[in-house]
Amino acid sequence: MGETDREYRKAFYRALNLHQGAQKLTEQEEYDRYYVPIYDQPDGPAGPDLVREMATAIDFTTGGSVQLLSGYRGAGKTTELLRLERELDRNLYVPVYCDIEDYFNTELPLEAGAFFIGLAAGFVDNCEAAEVPRESLRERMRDLLSRLDLSVEPNISTEAGPVSLKVKMALRDDESFQSSVAHALKSNRLTFRREMHSFFEAMVKDMPEGRIPVFIVDSIDHFRTANFDKVRESVEALFSEYASELALPRMHVIYTVPIYVKPIGWDSQIWPVLNVKVRERDGSDCRQGIDLLRDVLAKRAPGGDLERLLGGETDRIIRSSGGLFRELFRLVSSLLLKEGPLPVRPEEIDEVERRLRSQLAVALAQEQWEILRNVKRTQQLDYSHAQASDAWLLQALGHVLCYRNGNVDWYGVHPLLDRLLDEPD
C-alpha cells in the first residue's frame, strides 16, 4: 500500500530538518545518508573542488599548516569539512573536528584569549579518534590552566565525561574566568603563546603511530548579527592580530570564517564556499546549477519523488533559494507544512515566498536598500567607507550573493529581494 500524502510530507520534512526532534542525526550521519557530490563537475556551478585542494595543501606542507574556509551560512561548509575528514589518509592523519559554537556565547564578540582556551578544550573533547587515554587528556588540560594561572570553580571534574566540561561552561557563563583569560593574554602575550603551543605540541606527541592531527574548527561564522559590528571587528582582529598563535605547532588547522572576514596581513590560504550558481549573469537559468540542486532535493524526497510535492515548480523554488542550501530547505519545508492536496499549487508557493521575502526585508535601512540597488545595477559589491558595515552585514545575511561566471565572480541580490528593488520607494 502506498504512503499517504501526509506520510510523504512527514518523511520529506524530517529529511530536510535532521537536527530537530527526538531522532536527530549527527552531521556525519546526514553526510552518509544524503550527500550529493556537488563538486564533481570541473569548473561547475558550485565552483572548484576546494576540499581536494585543501587536502592537497595539507599533504604538500611539512610541519603543519593553517587555512581558512570562508563562505555564507547555509552554503555547505560543514558538509564539505566532513568530506575532507573522509578523504584524509588515516595512516598519516588524525582528523579532530570541533564545533566552536559549543564553547561560546555567539551573541557576544569573540575574545582572543577565550578563543585559544576554547581551542584547547575543543581539541581535548574531540580527539577520541586518536585513542589517547582520557586521563592523559585531563592532565594536559589541568597543566595548561595551571601554567597560565587560571582556575575554574569548581575544579575540572575527574569524573567520566568531557574532560573540559567545566572549562566549556566557564567560557560561556563565567565572566570572572573570561576576564582572567583576557588578562593572561594581554599581560604577557609571549608567555600565553608559549604555553598554548606547548600544550598542542604535547598533544601531537600523544598521537598514535606518529600521525599528524588535522584540527577542524567549525562554526566561527555562526557568531550572530545582533551585535554585528562588534562581532565582525572581534573576528577580524583575531585573525589579523593573532596569526602566529592560530598556526598551531606541528599540526594542520582549518578555521571556518564568515564570508565578510578579510584579515589584514593573512598570508595563508583562504578558500571560499559560495552559493551554487542558479542563474547566469544575463539573468537566464544556469541549467547545471538548477539540476544539481534538484538532485540534492530528490536525494531527500521519499522514493526520490520530488514532483509529488512540487510538480512542475521545482525550478522556481530552486531559483528563489539563490543557490543556498539553507534557503532551499527552508522553502521546501514551508511547503511541506501546507494542508492541501499534492502537488502544491502556485498560490501556495506565492504565499511561502511572500513570507520569506518579508523576513528577509524586515528592518533593512534605507542605506542598505541603496547598496542592494547598486549591486543589482552593477553586479559588483562596491561601497564607500561609510557603507562598509552595511555591505558586510548584507553579505552575512545572504542578501548579497556571489556567483561564479567562468574566471570572474559577480554579485547579485537574493532573488526574493531582487523583485522589490523594481518597486517605487
XYZ file of C-alpha atoms in Angstrom:
425
model
C 0.000 0.000 0.000
C 1.419 3.370 -0.989
C 2.103 6.030 1.589
C -0.436 8.814 2.077
C 0.325 12.428 1.227
C 0.710 13.158 4.925
C 3.201 10.312 5.391
C 5.134 11.562 2.349
C 5.173 15.121 3.720
C 6.304 13.951 7.147
C 9.156 11.811 5.807
C 10.354 14.548 3.443
C 10.137 17.214 6.176
C 12.207 15.124 8.570
C 14.835 14.539 5.889
C 15.203 18.314 5.490
C 15.264 19.052 9.237
C 17.563 16.383 10.595
C 18.819 18.304 13.621
C 15.434 18.726 15.274
C 13.229 16.400 17.282
C 13.985 13.200 19.165
C 15.647 11.375 16.262
C 18.377 13.896 15.482
C 21.066 12.848 13.042
C 24.627 13.958 13.511
C 26.336 15.878 10.730
C 28.241 12.684 9.918
C 25.044 10.621 9.699
C 23.461 13.247 7.466
C 26.511 13.148 5.211
C 26.423 9.361 4.986
C 22.756 9.286 4.034
C 22.183 12.341 1.856
C 25.424 13.733 0.444
C 25.396 14.695 -3.239
C 28.822 15.279 -4.850
C 28.228 18.846 -5.974
C 31.878 19.498 -6.886
C 32.310 16.627 -9.347
C 31.861 18.844 -12.404
C 35.092 20.601 -13.441
C 34.524 24.355 -13.098
C 30.873 23.565 -12.400
C 28.182 25.748 -10.819
C 29.447 25.043 -7.292
C 32.978 26.053 -8.240
C 36.243 24.138 -7.930
C 36.598 21.217 -5.535
C 38.048 23.101 -2.591
C 38.161 20.004 -0.385
C 40.600 18.251 -2.663
C 42.716 21.375 -2.906
C 42.709 21.750 0.887
C 43.673 18.083 1.301
C 46.460 18.555 -1.227
C 47.712 21.652 0.618
C 47.843 19.580 3.811
C 49.691 16.780 2.069
C 52.186 19.151 0.447
C 53.013 21.021 3.673
C 55.649 19.729 6.059
C 55.450 20.640 9.731
C 51.893 21.954 9.877
C 49.676 24.473 8.124
C 46.739 26.801 8.732
C 43.898 27.518 6.287
C 40.643 29.472 6.366
C 37.379 28.246 4.857
C 35.019 31.156 4.308
C 31.506 31.348 2.998
C 27.848 32.110 3.554
C 25.924 30.378 6.297
C 23.932 27.620 4.680
C 26.320 27.194 1.751
C 27.501 23.738 2.850
C 30.851 24.407 4.585
C 30.322 21.876 7.379
C 29.265 19.182 4.922
C 32.415 19.685 2.880
C 34.575 19.602 6.007
C 33.096 16.196 6.776
C 34.123 15.114 3.292
C 37.616 16.395 3.987
C 37.758 14.179 7.075
C 36.886 11.207 4.881
C 39.465 11.972 2.214
C 42.390 12.253 4.605
C 44.780 9.321 4.685
C 44.144 7.850 8.153
C 47.578 6.239 8.111
C 49.083 9.716 8.125
C 46.487 11.994 9.741
C 44.076 12.110 12.670
C 41.093 14.422 11.998
C 39.779 16.293 15.050
C 36.516 18.140 14.410
C 35.402 20.845 16.869
C 32.206 22.909 16.697
C 33.431 26.089 18.391
C 29.844 27.261 18.850
C 29.623 24.790 21.747
C 32.109 26.875 23.741
C 30.969 30.470 23.362
C 28.007 32.778 23.602
C 27.696 33.651 19.929
C 25.750 36.821 20.690
C 28.920 38.422 22.078
C 32.187 39.498 20.440
C 34.900 36.863 20.246
C 37.684 37.419 22.805
C 41.088 36.191 21.637
C 42.234 34.703 24.947
C 38.994 32.829 25.497
C 39.142 31.573 21.913
C 42.525 29.962 22.478
C 41.381 28.276 25.682
C 38.316 27.130 23.756
C 40.609 25.642 21.101
C 42.435 23.637 23.765
C 39.179 22.443 25.344
C 37.706 21.647 21.942
C 40.718 19.607 20.916
C 40.642 17.625 24.169
C 36.907 16.974 23.900
C 37.008 15.788 20.300
C 40.121 13.696 19.778
C 38.569 10.338 20.625
C 39.710 9.022 17.250
C 43.308 9.453 18.393
C 42.704 6.909 21.151
C 44.635 8.982 23.686
C 43.880 7.879 27.281
C 41.234 10.094 28.830
C 43.235 10.679 31.988
C 46.134 11.953 29.892
C 43.784 14.467 28.263
C 42.531 15.617 31.668
C 46.083 16.091 32.879
C 47.082 18.132 29.825
C 44.151 20.488 30.378
C 44.872 20.896 34.093
C 48.505 21.663 33.403
C 47.670 24.308 30.810
C 45.292 26.156 33.137
C 47.778 25.931 35.988
C 50.671 27.295 33.946
C 48.505 30.226 32.824
C 47.373 30.765 36.442
C 43.734 30.192 35.515
C 41.234 28.431 37.719
C 37.723 27.138 37.151
C 35.427 26.784 40.139
C 34.709 24.089 40.959
C 37.898 22.464 39.667
C 37.728 20.424 36.487
C 35.807 17.272 37.179
C 37.705 13.982 37.271
C 34.512 12.078 36.608
C 33.745 10.398 33.307
C 32.528 12.622 30.515
C 34.056 15.527 28.589
C 37.262 16.459 30.348
C 36.785 20.180 29.768
C 33.101 20.425 30.620
C 33.785 22.943 33.399
C 36.006 24.968 31.070
C 33.258 24.999 28.459
C 30.737 26.252 30.996
C 33.151 28.898 32.255
C 33.848 30.179 28.743
C 30.131 30.631 28.150
C 28.881 31.825 31.522
C 31.660 32.827 33.937
C 32.615 36.476 33.415
C 35.338 36.249 36.058
C 37.021 33.378 34.223
C 36.696 35.181 30.908
C 38.318 38.296 32.410
C 41.152 36.209 33.833
C 41.848 34.660 30.438
C 41.818 38.054 28.718
C 44.226 39.408 31.336
C 46.548 36.414 30.956
C 46.839 37.046 27.204
C 47.217 40.821 27.375
C 49.619 40.921 30.314
C 52.135 38.545 28.735
C 51.268 37.514 25.209
C 54.606 35.772 24.698
C 54.107 33.512 27.722
C 50.491 32.799 26.756
C 51.551 31.826 23.256
C 54.385 29.643 24.520
C 52.130 27.763 26.939
C 49.389 27.293 24.362
C 51.818 25.970 21.786
C 53.490 23.755 24.371
C 50.073 22.251 25.111
C 49.406 21.468 21.465
C 52.916 20.138 20.901
C 52.319 17.696 23.755
C 49.004 16.674 22.181
C 50.779 15.979 18.875
C 53.295 13.776 20.675
C 50.385 11.773 22.102
C 49.062 10.886 18.648
C 49.383 7.180 17.895
C 51.916 5.943 15.351
C 53.223 9.436 14.707
C 50.080 10.525 12.860
C 49.530 14.260 12.431
C 46.358 15.956 13.708
C 44.156 17.867 11.284
C 42.223 20.169 13.593
C 38.979 21.440 12.000
C 37.473 24.380 13.898
C 33.974 24.963 12.598
C 31.144 27.495 13.138
C 33.113 30.695 13.730
C 30.726 32.082 11.119
C 27.817 31.382 13.487
C 28.541 34.432 15.603
C 25.333 36.398 15.328
C 24.445 39.608 13.579
C 22.645 41.186 16.553
C 25.884 42.960 17.554
C 27.234 42.761 14.051
C 29.894 45.468 14.057
C 31.447 44.379 17.343
C 31.331 40.709 16.400
C 32.820 41.350 12.950
C 35.594 43.509 14.387
C 36.420 40.877 17.004
C 36.626 38.058 14.432
C 38.730 40.099 12.018
C 41.000 41.262 14.846
C 41.535 37.675 15.966
C 42.737 36.529 12.541
C 44.616 39.754 11.788
C 46.480 40.181 15.087
C 46.997 36.613 16.259
C 48.003 34.775 13.103
C 51.104 33.316 14.765
C 49.060 31.926 17.669
C 46.455 30.439 15.336
C 49.110 28.443 13.474
C 49.327 25.596 15.972
C 52.653 23.765 16.003
C 53.174 20.518 14.101
C 49.549 20.123 13.085
C 47.229 21.258 10.318
C 44.409 23.617 11.290
C 41.342 24.736 9.333
C 39.111 27.530 10.637
C 35.725 28.384 9.131
C 35.059 32.118 9.000
C 32.240 34.346 7.730
C 32.230 35.407 4.090
C 32.923 39.045 5.002
C 36.093 38.418 7.039
C 39.207 39.763 5.311
C 42.071 39.502 7.825
C 44.765 42.120 7.349
C 48.115 40.562 6.505
C 46.802 36.987 6.462
C 49.187 35.134 4.141
C 47.796 31.590 4.315
C 45.127 30.071 2.083
C 41.524 31.332 2.234
C 39.044 29.067 0.460
C 35.594 30.494 -0.387
C 32.466 28.295 -0.351
C 29.832 30.214 -2.291
C 26.228 29.551 -3.231
C 25.548 27.219 -6.145
C 25.089 29.272 -9.296
C 21.455 29.008 -10.380
C 21.389 31.910 -12.816
C 23.745 33.419 -15.342
C 24.894 36.994 -15.392
C 22.334 37.891 -18.066
C 19.513 36.585 -15.836
C 18.977 33.289 -17.671
C 18.922 29.968 -15.846
C 22.129 28.159 -15.035
C 20.865 24.742 -16.020
C 23.753 22.845 -14.441
C 23.223 24.509 -11.076
C 19.471 24.001 -11.059
C 19.865 20.332 -11.974
C 22.448 19.889 -9.237
C 20.114 21.257 -6.570
C 17.265 19.190 -7.993
C 19.436 16.138 -7.253
C 20.038 17.399 -3.707
C 16.294 17.642 -3.061
C 15.496 14.339 -4.755
C 18.019 12.605 -2.514
C 15.874 13.579 0.490
C 12.431 13.177 -1.068
C 10.749 9.835 -0.257
C 11.484 7.474 -3.124
C 13.280 10.333 -4.893
C 9.843 11.585 -5.952
C 10.280 15.353 -5.927
C 7.465 16.012 -8.391
C 4.883 14.617 -5.978
C 5.369 17.763 -3.899
C 6.434 20.384 -6.411
C 5.001 19.190 -9.700
C 6.419 21.439 -12.395
C 7.526 24.176 -9.956
C 10.861 22.699 -8.830
C 12.953 25.091 -10.916
C 11.062 28.055 -9.495
C 11.797 27.011 -5.903
C 15.479 26.463 -6.675
C 15.758 29.874 -8.341
C 14.132 31.511 -5.317
C 16.716 29.960 -2.976
C 19.566 31.818 -4.622
C 21.549 28.586 -4.614
C 21.865 28.394 -0.804
C 21.049 25.033 0.748
C 19.640 26.660 3.885
C 17.181 28.793 1.899
C 16.236 25.902 -0.366
C 15.442 23.608 2.555
C 13.507 26.384 4.302
C 11.304 26.995 1.261
C 10.557 23.324 0.703
C 9.940 22.711 4.419
C 7.372 25.506 4.458
C 5.562 23.957 1.509
C 5.526 20.561 3.186
C 3.573 22.029 6.095
C 0.682 23.036 3.854
C -2.572 21.089 4.171
C -3.831 20.970 0.588
C -3.557 18.173 -1.974
C -0.280 17.455 -3.753
C 1.415 18.769 -5.725
C 1.310 22.218 -4.131
C -0.445 24.976 -6.017
C 1.384 28.048 -7.371
C -0.673 30.169 -4.960
C 0.829 28.258 -2.036
C 4.318 28.884 -3.378
C 3.428 32.580 -3.736
C 2.439 32.697 -0.065
C 5.604 30.931 1.149
C 7.840 33.171 -0.940
C 5.984 36.245 0.276
C 6.503 35.246 3.889
C 10.221 34.548 3.457
C 10.637 37.758 1.462
C 9.142 39.706 4.350
C 11.520 38.035 6.785
C 14.498 38.949 4.611
C 13.384 42.542 4.140
C 12.434 43.333 7.730
C 14.382 46.168 9.365
C 16.583 46.889 6.341
C 17.632 50.528 6.450
C 17.394 52.883 3.505
C 21.187 52.854 3.187
C 21.125 49.076 2.848
C 18.429 49.203 0.174
C 20.653 51.628 -1.719
C 23.548 49.147 -1.600
C 21.244 46.414 -2.899
C 20.101 48.621 -5.765
C 23.713 49.338 -6.645
C 24.553 45.627 -6.590
C 21.645 44.883 -8.909
C 22.684 47.672 -11.272
C 26.449 46.962 -11.409
C 26.638 43.274 -10.421
C 29.501 44.251 -8.147
C 29.701 44.886 -4.411
C 31.139 48.380 -4.389
C 30.700 50.592 -1.353
C 32.167 53.622 0.339
C 33.981 53.504 3.669
C 30.814 54.741 5.372
C 28.811 51.914 3.769
C 31.266 49.119 4.654
C 29.461 47.851 7.730
C 26.108 47.708 5.921
C 27.685 45.932 2.945
C 29.323 43.307 5.167
C 26.070 42.767 7.052
C 24.151 42.249 3.803
C 26.661 39.554 2.870
C 26.417 37.943 6.306
C 22.631 37.775 5.961
C 22.843 36.280 2.469
C 21.042 39.272 0.951
C 24.000 39.794 -1.389
C 25.263 36.629 -3.078
C 28.382 35.927 -5.105
C 28.046 33.962 -8.344
C 30.769 32.350 -10.411
C 30.948 33.137 -14.096
C 33.945 31.375 -15.556
C 37.025 33.047 -14.138
C 35.148 36.122 -12.916
C 32.886 36.291 -9.873
C 29.927 38.662 -9.894
C 27.370 39.696 -7.308
C 23.610 39.567 -7.249
C 20.783 40.320 -4.849
C 18.939 37.425 -3.228
C 16.175 36.518 -5.732
C 13.336 37.081 -3.270
C 14.559 40.606 -2.557
C 15.536 41.392 -6.116
C 11.989 41.981 -7.277
C 11.404 44.555 -4.512
C 14.142 46.738 -5.980
C 11.998 47.396 -9.040
C 9.177 48.785 -6.930
C 8.942 52.533 -6.231
C 10.047 53.729 -2.773
